[in-house]
mmCIF file of C-alpha atoms in Angstrom:
data_model
loop_
_atom_site.group_PDB
_atom_site.id
_atom_site.type_symbol
_atom_site.label_atom_id
_atom_site.label_comp_id
_atom_site.label_asym_id
_atom_site.label_seq_id
_atom_site.Cartn_x
_atom_site.Cartn_y
_atom_site.Cartn_z
ATOM 1 C CA MET A 1 68.765 -29.775 -49.589
ATOM 2 C CA GLU A 2 70.092 -30.619 -53.034
ATOM 3 C CA LEU A 3 69.226 -34.172 -54.071
ATOM 4 C CA SER A 4 71.493 -36.442 -56.074
ATOM 5 C CA SER A 5 70.452 -37.352 -59.598
ATOM 6 C CA ILE A 6 70.073 -40.985 -58.471
ATOM 7 C CA THR A 7 67.640 -39.977 -55.705
ATOM 8 C CA LEU A 8 65.713 -37.672 -58.040
ATOM 9 C CA GLN A 9 65.244 -40.319 -60.694
ATOM 10 C CA ALA A 10 64.405 -43.067 -58.199
ATOM 11 C CA VAL A 11 61.768 -41.027 -56.368
ATOM 12 C CA LYS A 12 60.260 -39.749 -59.608
ATOM 13 C CA ALA A 13 60.001 -43.298 -60.931
ATOM 14 C CA ALA A 14 58.479 -44.580 -57.685
ATOM 15 C CA LEU A 15 55.886 -41.812 -57.458
ATOM 16 C CA SER A 16 55.391 -41.733 -61.263
ATOM 17 C CA THR A 17 56.531 -39.133 -63.723
ATOM 18 C CA ALA A 18 52.919 -38.108 -64.397
ATOM 19 C CA ARG A 19 52.328 -37.330 -60.715
ATOM 20 C CA ILE A 20 55.559 -35.376 -60.285
ATOM 21 C CA SER A 21 54.994 -33.421 -63.503
ATOM 22 C CA THR A 22 52.311 -31.346 -61.755
ATOM 23 C CA TYR A 23 54.921 -30.173 -59.273
ATOM 24 C CA GLU A 24 57.630 -29.731 -61.895
ATOM 25 C CA THR A 25 55.336 -27.376 -63.789
ATOM 26 C CA ALA A 26 55.153 -25.197 -60.679
ATOM 27 C CA CYS A 27 58.917 -25.277 -60.060
ATOM 28 C CA THR A 28 62.174 -24.547 -61.837
ATOM 29 C CA ASP A 29 63.792 -27.968 -61.425
ATOM 30 C CA SER A 30 63.137 -31.539 -60.269
ATOM 31 C CA SER A 31 64.767 -31.053 -56.874
ATOM 32 C CA SER A 32 62.428 -28.143 -56.103
ATOM 33 C CA ALA A 33 59.482 -30.193 -57.383
ATOM 34 C CA LEU A 34 60.209 -32.999 -54.922
ATOM 35 C CA ALA A 35 60.606 -30.473 -52.106
ATOM 36 C CA LEU A 36 57.182 -29.081 -52.994
ATOM 37 C CA TYR A 37 55.762 -32.605 -53.180
ATOM 38 C CA SER A 38 57.107 -33.406 -49.710
ATOM 39 C CA TRP A 39 55.727 -30.157 -48.299
ATOM 40 C CA ASN A 40 52.343 -30.809 -49.944
ATOM 41 C CA ALA A 41 52.176 -34.224 -48.266
ATOM 42 C CA GLN A 42 53.188 -32.834 -44.878
ATOM 43 C CA VAL A 43 50.740 -29.937 -44.904
ATOM 44 C CA SER A 44 47.980 -32.283 -46.096
ATOM 45 C CA GLY A 45 48.581 -34.492 -43.080
ATOM 46 C CA ALA A 46 48.713 -31.515 -40.732
ATOM 47 C CA LEU A 47 45.385 -30.180 -41.998
ATOM 48 C CA LEU A 48 43.664 -33.403 -40.954
ATOM 49 C CA THR A 49 43.635 -32.227 -37.326
ATOM 50 C CA PRO A 50 41.562 -29.043 -37.877
ATOM 51 C CA LEU A 51 39.449 -30.871 -40.480
ATOM 52 C CA HIS A 52 38.764 -33.664 -37.996
ATOM 53 C CA ILE A 53 37.700 -31.259 -35.250
ATOM 54 C CA CYS A 54 35.544 -29.219 -37.619
ATOM 55 C CA GLU A 55 33.717 -32.261 -38.980
ATOM 56 C CA VAL A 56 33.012 -33.703 -35.538
ATOM 57 C CA ILE A 57 31.682 -30.364 -34.302
ATOM 58 C CA ILE A 58 29.440 -29.879 -37.337
ATOM 59 C CA ARG A 59 27.909 -33.325 -37.167
ATOM 60 C CA ASN A 60 27.350 -33.023 -33.404
ATOM 61 C CA ALA A 61 25.617 -29.670 -33.927
ATOM 62 C CA VAL A 62 23.313 -31.189 -36.547
ATOM 63 C CA SER A 63 22.670 -34.204 -34.324
ATOM 64 C CA ASP A 64 21.737 -31.967 -31.399
ATOM 65 C CA ALA A 65 19.290 -30.022 -33.579
ATOM 66 C CA LEU A 66 17.750 -33.231 -34.926
ATOM 67 C CA GLU A 67 17.442 -34.643 -31.419
ATOM 68 C CA SER A 68 15.450 -31.572 -30.391
ATOM 69 C CA LEU A 69 13.018 -32.234 -33.222
ATOM 70 C CA TYR A 70 12.891 -36.023 -33.512
ATOM 71 C CA GLY A 71 14.194 -37.300 -30.191
ATOM 72 C CA GLU A 72 17.387 -39.029 -29.116
ATOM 73 C CA ARG A 73 16.951 -41.833 -31.651
ATOM 74 C CA TRP A 74 16.507 -39.508 -34.617
ATOM 75 C CA PRO A 75 18.261 -41.847 -37.067
ATOM 76 C CA TRP A 76 15.319 -44.238 -36.676
ATOM 77 C CA SER A 77 12.654 -41.535 -36.916
ATOM 78 C CA THR A 78 10.300 -42.204 -39.826
ATOM 79 C CA GLY A 79 9.514 -38.491 -40.015
ATOM 80 C CA PHE A 80 13.159 -37.597 -40.356
ATOM 81 C CA GLU A 81 13.843 -40.286 -42.920
ATOM 82 C CA ARG A 82 10.921 -39.062 -45.030
ATOM 83 C CA SER A 83 12.356 -35.533 -44.951
ATOM 84 C CA LEU A 84 15.527 -36.687 -46.680
ATOM 85 C CA PRO A 85 15.906 -36.635 -50.473
ATOM 86 C CA ASP A 86 16.361 -39.970 -52.223
ATOM 87 C CA PRO A 87 17.378 -39.271 -55.835
ATOM 88 C CA ALA A 88 17.561 -42.144 -58.296
ATOM 89 C CA HIS A 89 21.067 -41.114 -59.315
ATOM 90 C CA GLY A 90 23.983 -39.720 -57.343
ATOM 91 C CA TYR A 91 24.285 -39.343 -53.598
ATOM 92 C CA SER A 92 21.196 -40.294 -51.564
ATOM 93 C CA PRO A 93 20.982 -39.085 -47.946
ATOM 94 C CA THR A 94 18.163 -41.577 -47.386
ATOM 95 C CA LYS A 95 20.261 -44.550 -48.429
ATOM 96 C CA ASP A 96 23.253 -43.215 -46.523
ATOM 97 C CA LEU A 97 21.171 -43.076 -43.338
ATOM 98 C CA GLN A 98 19.744 -46.553 -43.925
ATOM 99 C CA ASN A 99 23.213 -47.999 -44.461
ATOM 100 C CA ALA A 100 24.706 -46.171 -41.478
ATOM 101 C CA ARG A 101 22.127 -47.460 -39.006
ATOM 102 C CA ARG A 102 22.031 -51.029 -40.363
ATOM 103 C CA ARG A 103 24.532 -52.410 -37.863
ATOM 104 C CA ALA A 104 24.230 -49.656 -35.252
ATOM 105 C CA ILE A 105 22.174 -49.750 -32.110
ATOM 106 C CA THR A 106 22.782 -46.219 -30.832
ATOM 107 C CA THR A 107 22.747 -42.757 -32.375
ATOM 108 C CA GLY A 108 26.369 -42.336 -31.344
ATOM 109 C CA LYS A 109 27.310 -45.289 -33.541
ATOM 110 C CA VAL A 110 25.330 -43.972 -36.520
ATOM 111 C CA ILE A 111 26.852 -40.475 -36.534
ATOM 112 C CA PRO A 112 30.427 -41.404 -37.585
ATOM 113 C CA GLU A 113 29.143 -43.781 -40.267
ATOM 114 C CA LEU A 114 27.356 -41.013 -42.170
ATOM 115 C CA LYS A 115 29.333 -39.407 -44.982
ATOM 116 C CA PHE A 116 30.591 -35.830 -44.719
ATOM 117 C CA VAL A 117 28.238 -34.846 -47.531
ATOM 118 C CA PHE A 118 25.260 -36.022 -45.424
ATOM 119 C CA TRP A 119 25.997 -33.327 -42.854
ATOM 120 C CA GLN A 120 26.562 -30.731 -45.554
ATOM 121 C CA LYS A 121 23.217 -31.575 -47.185
ATOM 122 C CA MET A 122 21.500 -30.852 -43.886
ATOM 123 C CA PHE A 123 22.288 -27.179 -44.512
ATOM 124 C CA THR A 124 20.149 -26.872 -47.649
ATOM 125 C CA SER A 125 17.071 -24.642 -47.716
ATOM 126 C CA ARG A 126 14.683 -27.606 -47.416
ATOM 127 C CA TYR A 127 15.454 -27.669 -43.670
ATOM 128 C CA ASP A 128 15.042 -23.969 -42.880
ATOM 129 C CA ALA A 129 11.424 -24.105 -41.732
ATOM 130 C CA ARG A 130 11.694 -27.564 -40.229
ATOM 131 C CA LEU A 131 14.973 -27.193 -38.392
ATOM 132 C CA TRP A 132 17.189 -24.152 -38.747
ATOM 133 C CA ASN A 133 14.786 -21.257 -38.228
ATOM 134 C CA SER A 134 14.412 -22.496 -34.662
ATOM 135 C CA HIS A 135 17.755 -24.141 -33.974
ATOM 136 C CA LEU A 136 20.580 -22.572 -36.002
ATOM 137 C CA ILE A 137 21.506 -19.835 -33.532
ATOM 138 C CA ARG A 138 21.120 -22.203 -30.608
ATOM 139 C CA GLU A 139 23.543 -24.694 -32.152
ATOM 140 C CA PHE A 140 25.886 -22.016 -33.519
ATOM 141 C CA PRO A 141 25.579 -19.269 -30.891
ATOM 142 C CA ASN A 142 28.493 -17.206 -32.203
ATOM 143 C CA LEU A 143 26.910 -16.535 -35.584
ATOM 144 C CA ASP A 144 25.782 -12.980 -36.274
ATOM 145 C CA SER A 145 22.116 -13.106 -35.283
ATOM 146 C CA SER A 146 21.404 -9.875 -37.188
ATOM 147 C CA ILE A 147 21.868 -11.787 -40.460
ATOM 148 C CA PRO A 148 18.824 -13.717 -41.754
ATOM 149 C CA ILE A 149 18.830 -17.412 -40.851
ATOM 150 C CA ASN A 150 18.676 -18.567 -44.454
ATOM 151 C CA ASN A 151 21.797 -16.549 -45.260
ATOM 152 C CA LEU A 152 23.683 -17.914 -42.259
ATOM 153 C CA ARG A 153 22.660 -21.468 -43.094
ATOM 154 C CA SER A 154 23.627 -20.969 -46.742
ATOM 155 C CA ASN A 155 27.019 -19.631 -45.669
ATOM 156 C CA ILE A 156 27.647 -22.761 -43.627
ATOM 157 C CA TYR A 157 26.692 -24.929 -46.605
ATOM 158 C CA ASN A 158 29.118 -23.048 -48.848
ATOM 159 C CA GLU A 159 31.919 -23.218 -46.284
ATOM 160 C CA LEU A 160 31.366 -26.954 -45.929
ATOM 161 C CA GLU A 161 31.572 -27.317 -49.708
ATOM 162 C CA ILE A 162 35.014 -25.690 -49.673
ATOM 163 C CA ILE A 163 36.085 -27.900 -46.778
ATOM 164 C CA ARG A 164 34.696 -31.033 -48.437
ATOM 165 C CA LYS A 165 36.694 -30.397 -51.603
ATOM 166 C CA LEU A 166 39.864 -29.806 -49.586
ATOM 167 C CA ARG A 167 39.220 -32.950 -47.546
ATOM 168 C CA ASN A 168 38.662 -35.033 -50.678
ATOM 169 C CA ARG A 169 41.862 -33.802 -52.324
ATOM 170 C CA ILE A 170 43.825 -34.679 -49.197
ATOM 171 C CA ALA A 171 42.161 -38.108 -48.964
ATOM 172 C CA HIS A 172 43.115 -38.870 -52.571
ATOM 173 C CA HIS A 173 46.682 -37.555 -52.168
ATOM 174 C CA GLU A 174 46.090 -34.786 -54.688
ATOM 175 C CA PRO A 175 47.988 -31.465 -54.853
ATOM 176 C CA ILE A 176 46.705 -28.703 -52.596
ATOM 177 C CA PHE A 177 49.698 -26.358 -52.980
ATOM 178 C CA ASN A 178 47.820 -24.160 -55.446
ATOM 179 C CA ARG A 179 44.970 -23.508 -52.990
ATOM 180 C CA ASN A 180 44.791 -20.549 -50.644
ATOM 181 C CA LEU A 181 45.538 -22.668 -47.599
ATOM 182 C CA ASP A 182 45.527 -19.678 -45.239
ATOM 183 C CA ALA A 183 41.932 -19.016 -46.326
ATOM 184 C CA ASP A 184 41.080 -22.717 -45.960
ATOM 185 C CA PHE A 185 42.433 -22.750 -42.412
ATOM 186 C CA GLN A 186 40.549 -19.554 -41.577
ATOM 187 C CA ASN A 187 37.357 -21.055 -42.960
ATOM 188 C CA ILE A 188 37.740 -24.134 -40.766
ATOM 189 C CA THR A 189 38.546 -22.015 -37.718
ATOM 190 C CA GLU A 190 35.532 -19.751 -38.215
ATOM 191 C CA LEU A 191 33.168 -22.703 -38.553
ATOM 192 C CA ILE A 192 34.448 -24.176 -35.297
ATOM 193 C CA ASN A 193 34.255 -20.760 -33.655
ATOM 194 C CA SER A 194 30.620 -20.356 -34.686
ATOM 195 C CA ARG A 195 29.859 -23.356 -32.494
ATOM 196 C CA CYS A 196 32.364 -22.803 -29.671
ATOM 197 C CA GLU A 197 34.984 -20.063 -29.337
ATOM 198 C CA ILE A 198 36.934 -21.955 -26.686
ATOM 199 C CA THR A 199 37.198 -25.040 -28.877
ATOM 200 C CA SER A 200 38.306 -22.919 -31.811
ATOM 201 C CA THR A 201 41.130 -21.424 -29.744
ATOM 202 C CA TRP A 202 42.089 -24.879 -28.453
ATOM 203 C CA MET A 203 42.247 -26.231 -32.002
ATOM 204 C CA VAL A 204 44.478 -23.379 -33.186
ATOM 205 C CA ASN A 205 46.805 -24.022 -30.230
ATOM 206 C CA ASN A 206 46.993 -27.758 -30.982
ATOM 207 C CA GLN A 207 47.755 -27.983 -34.682
ATOM 208 C CA GLN A 208 50.826 -27.797 -36.914
ATOM 209 C CA ALA A 209 49.165 -26.805 -40.158
ATOM 210 C CA LEU A 210 49.764 -23.064 -39.900
ATOM 211 C CA SER A 211 53.507 -23.335 -39.401
ATOM 212 C CA LEU A 212 53.750 -25.725 -42.355
ATOM 213 C CA ILE A 213 51.609 -23.462 -44.523
ATOM 214 C CA ASN A 214 53.999 -20.617 -43.754
ATOM 215 C CA SER A 215 57.083 -22.714 -44.497
ATOM 216 C CA ARG A 216 56.228 -23.551 -48.100
ATOM 217 C CA PRO A 217 59.458 -24.122 -50.069
#
């Protein structure tokens, strides 16, 4: 739909010329740029559903593995806490865990308080011998068991890195139109599928992201 010059100028001023300029660079005119901006916002919102399901499944898988090793109250396990890195600078899984459990009384209350990066960091090589050599295939039964565990675990880490960057761009209302969103959606779907094929199919049947991805202006 062609926008009036009054609408174009008003929306550009409200959103800021600097923000819209990214979209204008990718388009031939301001009207097309605002159409792309609107689509970018809509597809960002739609991707929150598969991202939500993927994150919940990943953190529950990690929690189940940790429970097998440290018991139901693993967030309060001294052994587990000591296994976590605590760098002086940057993100600290140790401090994240301490903060998450400060006001919680159950593991179920701790889990959603931990940052996405906490769950990603659980798929580093430091946990292969302690956790994943014994539990990765059990928690992700649809992975290819002919591939070495460290490779499978590393693949999950890398896939979560891609997802984390997508998630952060969406959370900060940044452009995602220049990403391969079909590949992003496939990545999310495969991660869910590695844990549960039925849930993966259910997610695909209950999302609007794919149709929006395919309707890019």
